[in-house]
Amino acid sequence: MALARISRNWRRSPGTGAINHNRPNKETPFYNTPDPTSNSKTAGKILYTQSLTNVDHMNFDGKGTQAIQGYRFAHAERVTNFPDSKTDSNSGYASLEATKPGDKPRVVVLGTGWAACRFLKGLDTTIYDVVCISPRNHMVFTPLLASTCVGTLEFRSVAEPVGRVQSALASDPNSYFYLATCTNIDTEKHEVYCETVSENGQPYEPHRFKVAYDKLVIASGSEPLTFGIKGVKEHAYFLREVSQAQQIRKKLLLNLMLSETPGVSEEEKERMLHCVVIGGGPTGVEFSGELSDFIVRDVCQRYAHVKNYVRVTLIEANEILSSFDVGLRQYAKKHLSKYGVRLVRGVVKEVHPKKLILSDGSVVPYGLLVWSTGVGPSDFVKSMDLPKSPGGRIGIDEWLRVPSVEDVFALGDCAGFLEQTGKQVLPALAQVAEREGKFLVELFNKRIGKQNAGKACSAKDIDLGDPFVYKHLGSMASVGRYKALVDLTQSQGPTGVSMAGFTSWIIWRSAYLTRVLSWRNRFYVAINWATTLVFGRDNTRIG
């Protein structure tokens, strides 16, 4: 480590504090300053203006010149008064300029979910340069996210850094990852407008910039559905991100520890240790199963003073696991009820800080409320002036193109087939997003790239081959206590397998272990499972 630090310090250029001699021959993209009248130095490197002030490369929190957040930082003059991103005037944005003749086509990807990462992983970077823009720098393996809330798995086991998904984002001179959110898209100019992500409480505004694209892939995902119910966003926890799973774990362990404090009333203990899950889909059922398993195996041993107060209630408006076979649904109900999960059929009317009210007037006190009632279009998707499919997603054709504009594709939870295609909007499932990502990357590599149609406005009349066809592979869900459900009847028809129990649990774990993106995380998951089996779950509350 000491030798490495000495070596890095030796390579620093004198007086600047920036390491710039290890790759002297690789060009970096042009970042223009907003002032169109200023003179520029165009030496094939970063384009600076004469009005640009000196930059402290090692201090990105100071005032003055700021840097775009990403794996590599290109410097641009900070502008204090930004125009509205939805207006035609975008002179206040630093920019990653359009590609030039002779350059590789640039593919801009919005998002790091299942669809985006499957596309990024397979994209041929000898044909394309790639820019990924997302408010998170990792992909979440969502089927195992519920296990992290109770300590069955560590959080890093389900997070795959995007730089490992596509190494070009970390190493190629003209490929980048930017930690930012897209605020607007100009499909005529082939530009996306973004602002960087910053932690709450920072003393400065987010930095804004724009990126020119040859091809744009929108895979920005979706948002949890709250149905406009008052108090959900303020008081409920969602389970879609690693940070949300961390918050659930902290709240759960905090309630367990505080309930043992002297002077806490019986009524307050019952409320604090009442965990309520809204939504009987796979996520809600799997979280309820993990929670009941945690209570039976670990809480009763480590929180003996309050073990009799801990309860789990699963509230669903209709049938739990409605997409599964009837027999599997009945099995899940019996198993969950056997291990202490109370199943309630009802509709939430209003949510308060310590209680929720059902439509029939029932009052349900809670200490932890997890909301898992499905997903819908995000505000970003709703705001875009693009055709919409039934349900409000971005409308696409059979080749995942947005037909009203050129060079724009959409996939994953944010996209759905237009009515004129004659296809139904596919469910917001990980396997749907992954299959769409696989289809689109083959389209880019084998069709668009091979026909030299990667540049902007050059793919009008090319042969795209067969359209996308989705075939459901089956459904699986864990219900806790070494039991799971496997339903292959939808994919194989009458000959499909429908089974539940310990064997299904082995199949469930084996299937998801093979689907984890990298060998690094497969190793983490396997070790976590083995550690939990031998020593139980960790109950340390950090943060």
XYZ file of C-alpha atoms in Angstrom:
543
model
C 0.000 0.000 0.000
C 2.821 2.423 0.900
C 4.673 1.697 -2.359
C 1.451 2.246 -4.308
C 0.900 5.647 -2.679
C 4.510 6.680 -3.371
C 4.108 5.625 -7.006
C 0.871 7.592 -7.391
C 2.395 10.702 -5.817
C 5.446 10.464 -8.119
C 3.195 10.445 -11.191
C 1.349 13.626 -10.149
C 2.126 16.638 -12.285
C 3.951 19.354 -10.332
C 1.825 22.096 -8.836
C -1.580 20.817 -9.897
C -2.230 17.821 -7.706
C -3.866 15.986 -10.638
C -2.647 12.665 -11.982
C -2.381 13.171 -15.732
C 0.708 11.396 -17.069
C -0.405 7.775 -16.988
C -2.560 8.040 -20.158
C -1.081 10.928 -22.200
C -2.318 9.857 -25.635
C -6.013 9.222 -24.882
C -8.431 11.976 -25.756
C -11.166 13.173 -23.506
C -14.458 14.613 -24.761
C -15.175 18.271 -25.305
C -16.952 20.038 -22.466
C -18.022 23.459 -23.720
C -18.654 26.331 -21.391
C -21.977 28.131 -21.715
C -20.585 31.368 -23.186
C -20.659 31.008 -26.995
C -18.515 34.150 -27.490
C -15.516 33.048 -25.439
C -12.380 31.867 -27.225
C -11.507 28.201 -26.812
C -8.370 26.135 -26.936
C -9.027 23.172 -29.166
C -6.010 20.932 -28.799
C -7.886 17.628 -28.936
C -8.245 17.661 -25.175
C -10.796 19.224 -22.828
C -12.113 22.501 -24.276
C -11.485 25.333 -21.864
C -12.596 28.949 -22.214
C -10.417 31.914 -21.442
C -12.805 32.965 -18.692
C -12.399 29.712 -16.812
C -10.875 30.064 -13.355
C -8.228 27.806 -11.884
C -9.523 24.487 -10.641
C -8.601 22.763 -7.410
C -8.784 19.195 -8.764
C -8.757 17.631 -5.324
C -11.630 19.698 -3.883
C -15.012 19.131 -5.459
C -16.978 20.617 -2.579
C -15.595 24.126 -2.765
C -17.074 27.122 -4.493
C -16.303 28.176 -8.054
C -15.692 25.561 -10.728
C -17.517 22.278 -10.162
C -17.128 18.850 -11.759
C -19.647 16.410 -13.163
C -19.947 13.464 -10.794
C -18.889 10.168 -12.333
C -16.043 7.730 -12.612
C -13.968 10.395 -14.388
C -14.581 14.080 -14.000
C -14.578 16.556 -16.863
C -14.378 20.134 -15.687
C -16.825 22.811 -16.720
C -17.524 26.326 -15.541
C -20.165 26.486 -12.857
C -23.238 28.516 -13.787
C -25.289 29.881 -10.920
C -28.478 30.803 -12.795
C -29.796 27.839 -14.771
C -32.718 27.986 -17.182
C -35.649 25.674 -16.905
C -34.697 22.293 -18.402
C -37.973 22.132 -20.300
C -37.358 25.380 -22.198
C -35.599 25.736 -25.525
C -32.795 27.766 -23.954
C -30.111 25.433 -22.590
C -27.124 27.784 -22.705
C -26.526 27.239 -18.979
C -25.515 23.609 -19.442
C -22.010 22.273 -19.815
C -22.044 19.645 -22.533
C -20.611 16.425 -23.841
C -20.661 17.324 -27.521
C -21.952 15.215 -30.392
C -19.655 12.633 -31.942
C -17.651 13.625 -35.009
C -17.106 11.793 -38.307
C -14.735 8.941 -37.644
C -15.735 8.607 -33.987
C -17.612 5.591 -32.728
C -21.379 6.111 -32.296
C -22.360 7.091 -28.772
C -25.099 5.151 -26.997
C -26.575 6.901 -23.952
C -28.331 4.654 -21.413
C -30.627 6.081 -18.743
C -30.789 3.784 -15.721
C -28.962 0.909 -14.025
C -31.812 -1.545 -13.481
C -32.262 -5.037 -14.874
C -32.933 -3.935 -18.441
C -30.195 -1.303 -18.568
C -27.520 -3.529 -17.044
C -28.335 -6.495 -19.274
C -27.984 -4.147 -22.244
C -24.773 -2.576 -20.922
C -23.210 -5.938 -20.166
C -23.610 -7.219 -23.714
C -23.007 -4.032 -25.725
C -20.033 -4.327 -28.080
C -17.767 -1.442 -27.072
C -15.560 -1.974 -30.113
C -18.504 -0.632 -32.118
C -19.980 1.910 -29.679
C -18.957 4.346 -27.013
C -21.367 4.199 -24.090
C -22.525 6.768 -21.543
C -24.639 5.625 -18.603
C -26.602 8.171 -16.553
C -28.285 7.085 -13.332
C -28.856 8.319 -9.753
C -27.254 5.099 -8.462
C -23.976 3.494 -9.533
C -25.070 -0.118 -9.117
C -27.669 -2.666 -10.080
C -29.842 -4.212 -7.353
C -30.591 -7.946 -7.485
C -34.164 -7.364 -6.319
C -35.290 -11.008 -5.810
C -32.910 -11.268 -2.848
C -33.405 -7.757 -1.467
C -35.938 -8.875 1.170
C -33.290 -11.178 2.683
C -31.036 -8.218 3.469
C -33.643 -6.564 5.728
C -33.344 -9.260 8.392
C -29.642 -10.077 8.000
C -29.871 -13.263 5.919
C -27.683 -11.532 3.318
C -25.356 -8.564 3.483
C -26.313 -5.507 1.444
C -23.280 -5.617 -0.839
C -24.235 -9.157 -1.863
C -27.205 -7.847 -3.855
C -25.530 -4.719 -5.313
C -23.467 -4.998 -8.509
C -21.351 -1.904 -9.356
C -22.064 -0.690 -12.875
C -18.326 -0.489 -13.565
C -18.175 -4.270 -13.175
C -21.219 -4.757 -15.394
C -19.579 -2.820 -18.241
C -15.858 -2.261 -17.739
C -15.706 0.301 -20.556
C -17.452 2.806 -18.286
C -14.417 2.761 -16.020
C -11.607 2.372 -18.534
C -12.409 3.517 -22.077
C -11.495 7.153 -22.813
C -14.831 8.071 -24.426
C -17.213 6.044 -22.247
C -18.550 7.431 -18.981
C -20.822 6.882 -16.037
C -22.477 9.989 -14.567
C -24.152 9.958 -11.178
C -27.096 12.114 -12.203
C -30.773 12.173 -13.064
C -32.156 12.992 -16.491
C -34.549 15.947 -16.353
C -35.439 16.375 -20.019
C -34.805 14.965 -23.493
C -34.600 16.914 -26.762
C -35.197 14.272 -29.419
C -34.700 16.737 -32.287
C -31.266 17.863 -31.110
C -30.398 14.362 -29.851
C -29.535 15.632 -26.364
C -30.408 14.674 -22.806
C -30.364 17.224 -19.981
C -29.258 16.111 -16.539
C -28.421 17.275 -13.058
C -26.016 15.625 -10.671
C -27.093 13.769 -7.563
C -26.118 15.313 -4.239
C -26.823 14.446 -0.649
C -29.492 16.390 1.212
C -28.159 19.384 3.051
C -25.378 20.252 0.608
C -24.762 24.007 0.454
C -24.753 24.135 -3.366
C -27.218 23.378 -6.103
C -26.830 20.295 -8.303
C -24.612 20.794 -11.354
C -26.438 20.649 -14.687
C -25.099 19.355 -17.978
C -26.222 17.899 -21.286
C -25.050 14.889 -23.271
C -25.449 14.426 -27.016
C -26.350 10.951 -28.229
C -26.481 8.955 -31.418
C -28.769 6.333 -29.892
C -30.707 6.707 -26.654
C -31.904 3.804 -24.491
C -34.406 4.790 -21.796
C -34.479 2.223 -18.982
C -35.241 4.507 -16.060
C -37.491 2.051 -14.233
C -40.661 2.821 -12.304
C -41.924 4.060 -8.946
C -43.996 2.372 -6.217
C -47.745 2.774 -6.572
C -49.379 4.543 -3.648
C -52.806 5.078 -5.299
C -52.828 8.591 -3.889
C -53.416 7.314 -0.351
C -52.653 9.978 2.202
C -49.594 9.376 4.386
C -48.010 6.502 2.446
C -44.966 8.396 1.180
C -44.392 10.029 4.547
C -44.727 7.029 6.869
C -44.288 3.776 4.880
C -41.081 2.081 3.768
C -40.694 0.805 0.218
C -38.527 -2.162 -0.761
C -36.902 -1.484 -4.119
C -33.463 -0.081 -3.302
C -30.599 -1.136 -1.038
C -30.928 2.122 0.890
C -34.603 1.326 1.568
C -33.720 -2.151 2.816
C -31.160 -0.564 5.139
C -33.800 1.779 6.532
C -36.195 -1.127 7.137
C -33.488 -3.071 8.967
C -32.582 -0.076 11.159
C -36.213 0.560 12.049
C -36.896 -3.104 12.826
C -33.885 -3.491 15.122
C -34.481 -0.109 16.746
C -38.039 -1.114 17.689
C -36.841 -4.432 19.082
C -34.248 -2.762 21.298
C -36.376 0.177 22.446
C -39.258 -2.111 23.379
C -37.085 -3.624 26.117
C -36.593 -0.240 27.790
C -38.031 -0.008 31.338
C -41.287 1.907 31.518
C -42.584 1.055 28.044
C -46.255 0.111 28.378
C -47.703 -3.173 27.173
C -49.777 -1.349 24.567
C -46.752 0.515 23.249
C -44.713 -2.693 23.045
C -47.441 -4.332 20.981
C -47.533 -1.364 18.622
C -43.754 -1.029 18.232
C -43.325 -4.736 17.507
C -46.206 -4.984 15.063
C -44.788 -5.246 11.519
C -47.369 -4.576 8.789
C -46.786 -5.453 5.130
C -49.127 -3.987 2.504
C -49.347 -5.981 -0.715
C -49.543 -9.710 -1.283
C -47.363 -9.996 -4.342
C -44.058 -11.905 -4.462
C -42.129 -9.087 -2.736
C -44.634 -8.723 0.107
C -44.917 -12.479 0.632
C -41.170 -13.054 0.552
C -40.543 -10.226 3.010
C -43.253 -11.572 5.328
C -41.718 -15.045 5.118
C -38.211 -13.748 5.862
C -39.567 -11.697 8.760
C -41.454 -14.621 10.295
C -38.373 -16.823 9.922
C -36.282 -14.136 11.629
C -38.760 -13.967 14.505
C -38.951 -17.745 14.996
C -35.228 -18.443 14.726
C -33.505 -15.315 16.050
C -35.810 -12.900 17.868
C -37.015 -15.517 20.332
C -33.408 -16.223 21.355
C -31.941 -12.713 21.369
C -34.946 -10.674 22.464
C -36.494 -13.056 24.976
C -38.114 -10.239 26.980
C -40.324 -9.112 24.111
C -40.614 -12.218 21.944
C -44.290 -12.653 22.720
C -45.144 -9.185 21.436
C -43.684 -9.482 17.911
C -46.331 -9.896 15.195
C -46.465 -9.762 11.388
C -49.604 -8.795 9.455
C -49.910 -9.053 5.679
C -52.730 -6.960 4.197
C -53.912 -7.606 0.628
C -56.984 -6.277 -1.177
C -57.494 -9.495 -3.162
C -55.649 -12.839 -3.210
C -51.986 -13.113 -2.284
C -49.726 -14.280 -5.130
C -52.563 -13.857 -7.614
C -50.325 -14.792 -10.579
C -49.496 -18.220 -9.079
C -51.388 -21.493 -9.341
C -54.377 -21.844 -6.981
C -52.807 -24.755 -5.117
C -49.616 -22.789 -4.497
C -51.592 -19.833 -3.168
C -53.349 -22.104 -0.672
C -50.023 -23.601 0.394
C -48.547 -20.125 0.931
C -51.521 -19.074 3.075
C -51.287 -22.139 5.306
C -47.532 -21.914 5.681
C -47.476 -18.201 6.510
C -50.343 -18.579 8.996
C -48.594 -21.507 10.650
C -45.503 -19.399 11.364
C -47.310 -16.402 12.760
C -48.150 -14.208 9.770
C -51.669 -12.855 10.081
C -53.377 -12.513 6.676
C -55.932 -9.725 6.352
C -58.016 -8.868 3.315
C -58.597 -5.140 3.176
C -57.887 -1.819 1.466
C -55.851 0.900 3.141
C -57.692 4.210 3.333
C -55.213 6.403 5.205
C -51.821 6.110 6.875
C -50.801 7.922 10.062
C -47.409 7.913 11.863
C -48.353 5.082 14.251
C -51.500 3.573 12.736
C -53.289 2.962 9.465
C -56.991 2.961 8.739
C -58.670 0.415 6.445
C -61.657 1.150 4.232
C -63.972 -0.712 6.630
C -62.948 1.613 9.464
C -60.557 -0.809 11.164
C -57.550 0.766 12.877
C -54.242 -1.097 12.701
C -51.413 0.205 14.947
C -47.918 -0.503 13.654
C -44.274 0.013 14.450
C -42.964 -0.842 10.969
C -44.946 -0.401 7.747
C -43.610 -1.847 4.474
C -45.480 -0.899 1.294
C -45.331 -3.306 -1.660
C -48.360 -2.835 -3.905
C -46.783 -2.806 -7.337
C -45.157 -0.141 -9.484
C -46.202 2.494 -11.998
C -44.680 5.156 -14.278
C -42.313 7.629 -12.671
C -42.818 11.398 -12.766
C -40.001 11.611 -15.327
C -41.805 9.206 -17.678
C -45.094 11.030 -17.201
C -43.477 14.377 -18.023
C -41.976 13.291 -21.355
C -43.746 14.262 -24.556
C -43.618 10.763 -25.983
C -46.403 8.337 -26.951
C -47.734 6.352 -24.021
C -48.897 2.769 -23.765
C -51.923 1.711 -21.689
C -51.009 2.430 -18.076
C -48.867 5.477 -18.845
C -45.559 3.861 -19.796
C -43.470 4.992 -22.777
C -45.011 3.491 -25.909
C -42.788 1.190 -27.986
C -43.138 -0.967 -31.090
C -42.146 -4.627 -31.588
C -38.428 -3.706 -31.767
C -38.534 -1.639 -28.544
C -38.301 1.636 -30.502
C -40.237 4.769 -29.634
C -41.899 5.136 -33.042
C -42.594 8.879 -33.031
C -38.914 9.868 -32.716
C -35.645 8.705 -34.203
C -32.913 6.770 -32.424
C -34.796 6.382 -29.133
C -35.461 2.988 -27.529
C -37.219 2.161 -24.252
C -37.328 -1.035 -22.223
C -37.971 -2.394 -18.767
C -40.592 -1.137 -16.324
C -40.796 2.295 -17.976
C -41.883 0.923 -21.388
C -44.932 -0.853 -22.771
C -46.244 -1.879 -26.175
C -48.463 0.587 -27.984
C -52.044 -0.474 -28.650
C -51.509 -0.607 -32.430
C -48.932 -3.366 -32.004
C -51.670 -5.723 -30.808
C -49.534 -6.829 -27.867
C -50.348 -6.568 -24.198
C -48.235 -4.444 -21.877
C -45.840 -6.840 -20.154
C -45.723 -7.041 -16.344
C -43.054 -5.153 -14.431
C -40.889 -8.194 -13.726
C -37.130 -8.618 -13.611
C -37.202 -11.397 -16.197
C -39.169 -9.211 -18.631
C -36.621 -6.410 -18.301
C -33.711 -8.819 -18.647
C -35.132 -10.428 -21.788
C -35.765 -7.027 -23.349
C -32.199 -5.984 -22.572
C -30.870 -9.156 -24.182
C -32.983 -8.596 -27.304
C -31.927 -4.958 -27.687
C -28.212 -5.636 -27.280
C -28.385 -8.244 -30.043
C -30.229 -5.709 -32.194
C -27.484 -3.140 -31.616
C -24.560 -5.535 -32.074
C -25.779 -7.742 -34.913
C -28.119 -5.450 -36.855
C -27.525 -1.750 -36.268
C -23.778 -2.006 -35.713
C -23.079 -4.421 -38.569
C -25.000 -2.209 -41.005
C -23.092 0.947 -39.952
C -26.302 2.514 -38.698
C -25.084 3.504 -35.264
C -24.800 7.214 -35.973
C -27.730 9.553 -35.434
C -30.467 9.476 -38.090
C -28.820 6.612 -40.016
C -31.057 3.647 -39.124
C -34.245 4.507 -41.013
C -34.273 1.800 -43.658
C -32.157 -0.993 -42.198
C -33.328 -4.553 -41.606
C -33.980 -5.071 -37.879
C -34.822 -8.767 -38.144
C -37.457 -10.529 -36.070
C -39.415 -8.511 -33.498
C -39.246 -9.062 -29.748
C -41.328 -11.937 -28.392
C -41.585 -12.559 -24.668
C -42.057 -16.033 -23.252
C -42.620 -16.336 -19.537
C -40.110 -18.698 -17.900
C -42.043 -19.269 -14.690
C -42.450 -17.783 -11.219
C -40.825 -18.519 -7.878
C -41.284 -17.155 -4.366
C -39.899 -17.992 -0.952
C -42.310 -18.208 1.988
C -39.737 -18.712 4.779
C -38.638 -21.658 6.930
C -36.887 -23.473 4.033
C -40.043 -23.507 1.916
C -40.720 -21.951 -1.480
C -43.091 -22.076 -4.447
C -42.185 -22.918 -8.043
C -44.818 -22.356 -10.754
C -43.999 -23.317 -14.350
C -47.582 -23.801 -15.523
C -47.704 -20.434 -17.312
C -44.621 -21.184 -19.400
C -45.196 -24.880 -20.140
C -48.979 -25.123 -20.084
C -50.627 -28.336 -18.865
C -47.249 -30.089 -18.690
C -45.762 -27.393 -16.477
C -44.569 -28.165 -12.972
C -46.272 -26.642 -9.945
C -44.629 -27.531 -6.660
C -44.033 -26.257 -3.131
C -41.928 -27.235 -0.148
C -38.290 -27.894 0.671
C -37.365 -29.092 -2.840
C -38.819 -25.914 -4.287
C -36.747 -23.945 -1.799
C -33.575 -25.662 -3.079
C -34.617 -24.859 -6.669
C -35.380 -21.246 -5.697
C -31.991 -20.692 -4.098
C -30.104 -22.492 -6.863
C -31.862 -20.541 -9.604
C -31.253 -17.159 -8.020
C -27.654 -17.997 -7.168
C -26.974 -18.667 -10.854
C -28.770 -15.467 -11.874
C -26.624 -13.223 -9.654
C -24.641 -11.167 -12.117
C -21.011 -11.771 -11.074
C -19.014 -14.583 -9.515
C -17.966 -12.110 -6.836
C -21.535 -11.643 -5.642
C -22.378 -15.336 -6.050
C -19.554 -16.056 -3.645
C -20.872 -13.418 -1.229
C -24.412 -14.821 -1.366
C -23.281 -18.424 -0.850
C -21.091 -17.446 2.114
C -23.887 -15.359 3.661
C -26.344 -18.252 3.376
C -23.869 -20.660 4.954
C -23.031 -18.232 7.772
C -26.707 -17.621 8.543
C -27.433 -21.342 8.571
C -24.676 -22.040 11.106
C -24.642 -18.907 13.301
C -28.045 -17.314 12.708
C -28.729 -13.800 11.486
C -26.713 -10.827 12.625
C -28.722 -8.321 14.695
C -26.211 -5.473 14.807
C -27.761 -2.067 14.198
C -25.286 0.233 12.451
C -26.046 3.883 11.783
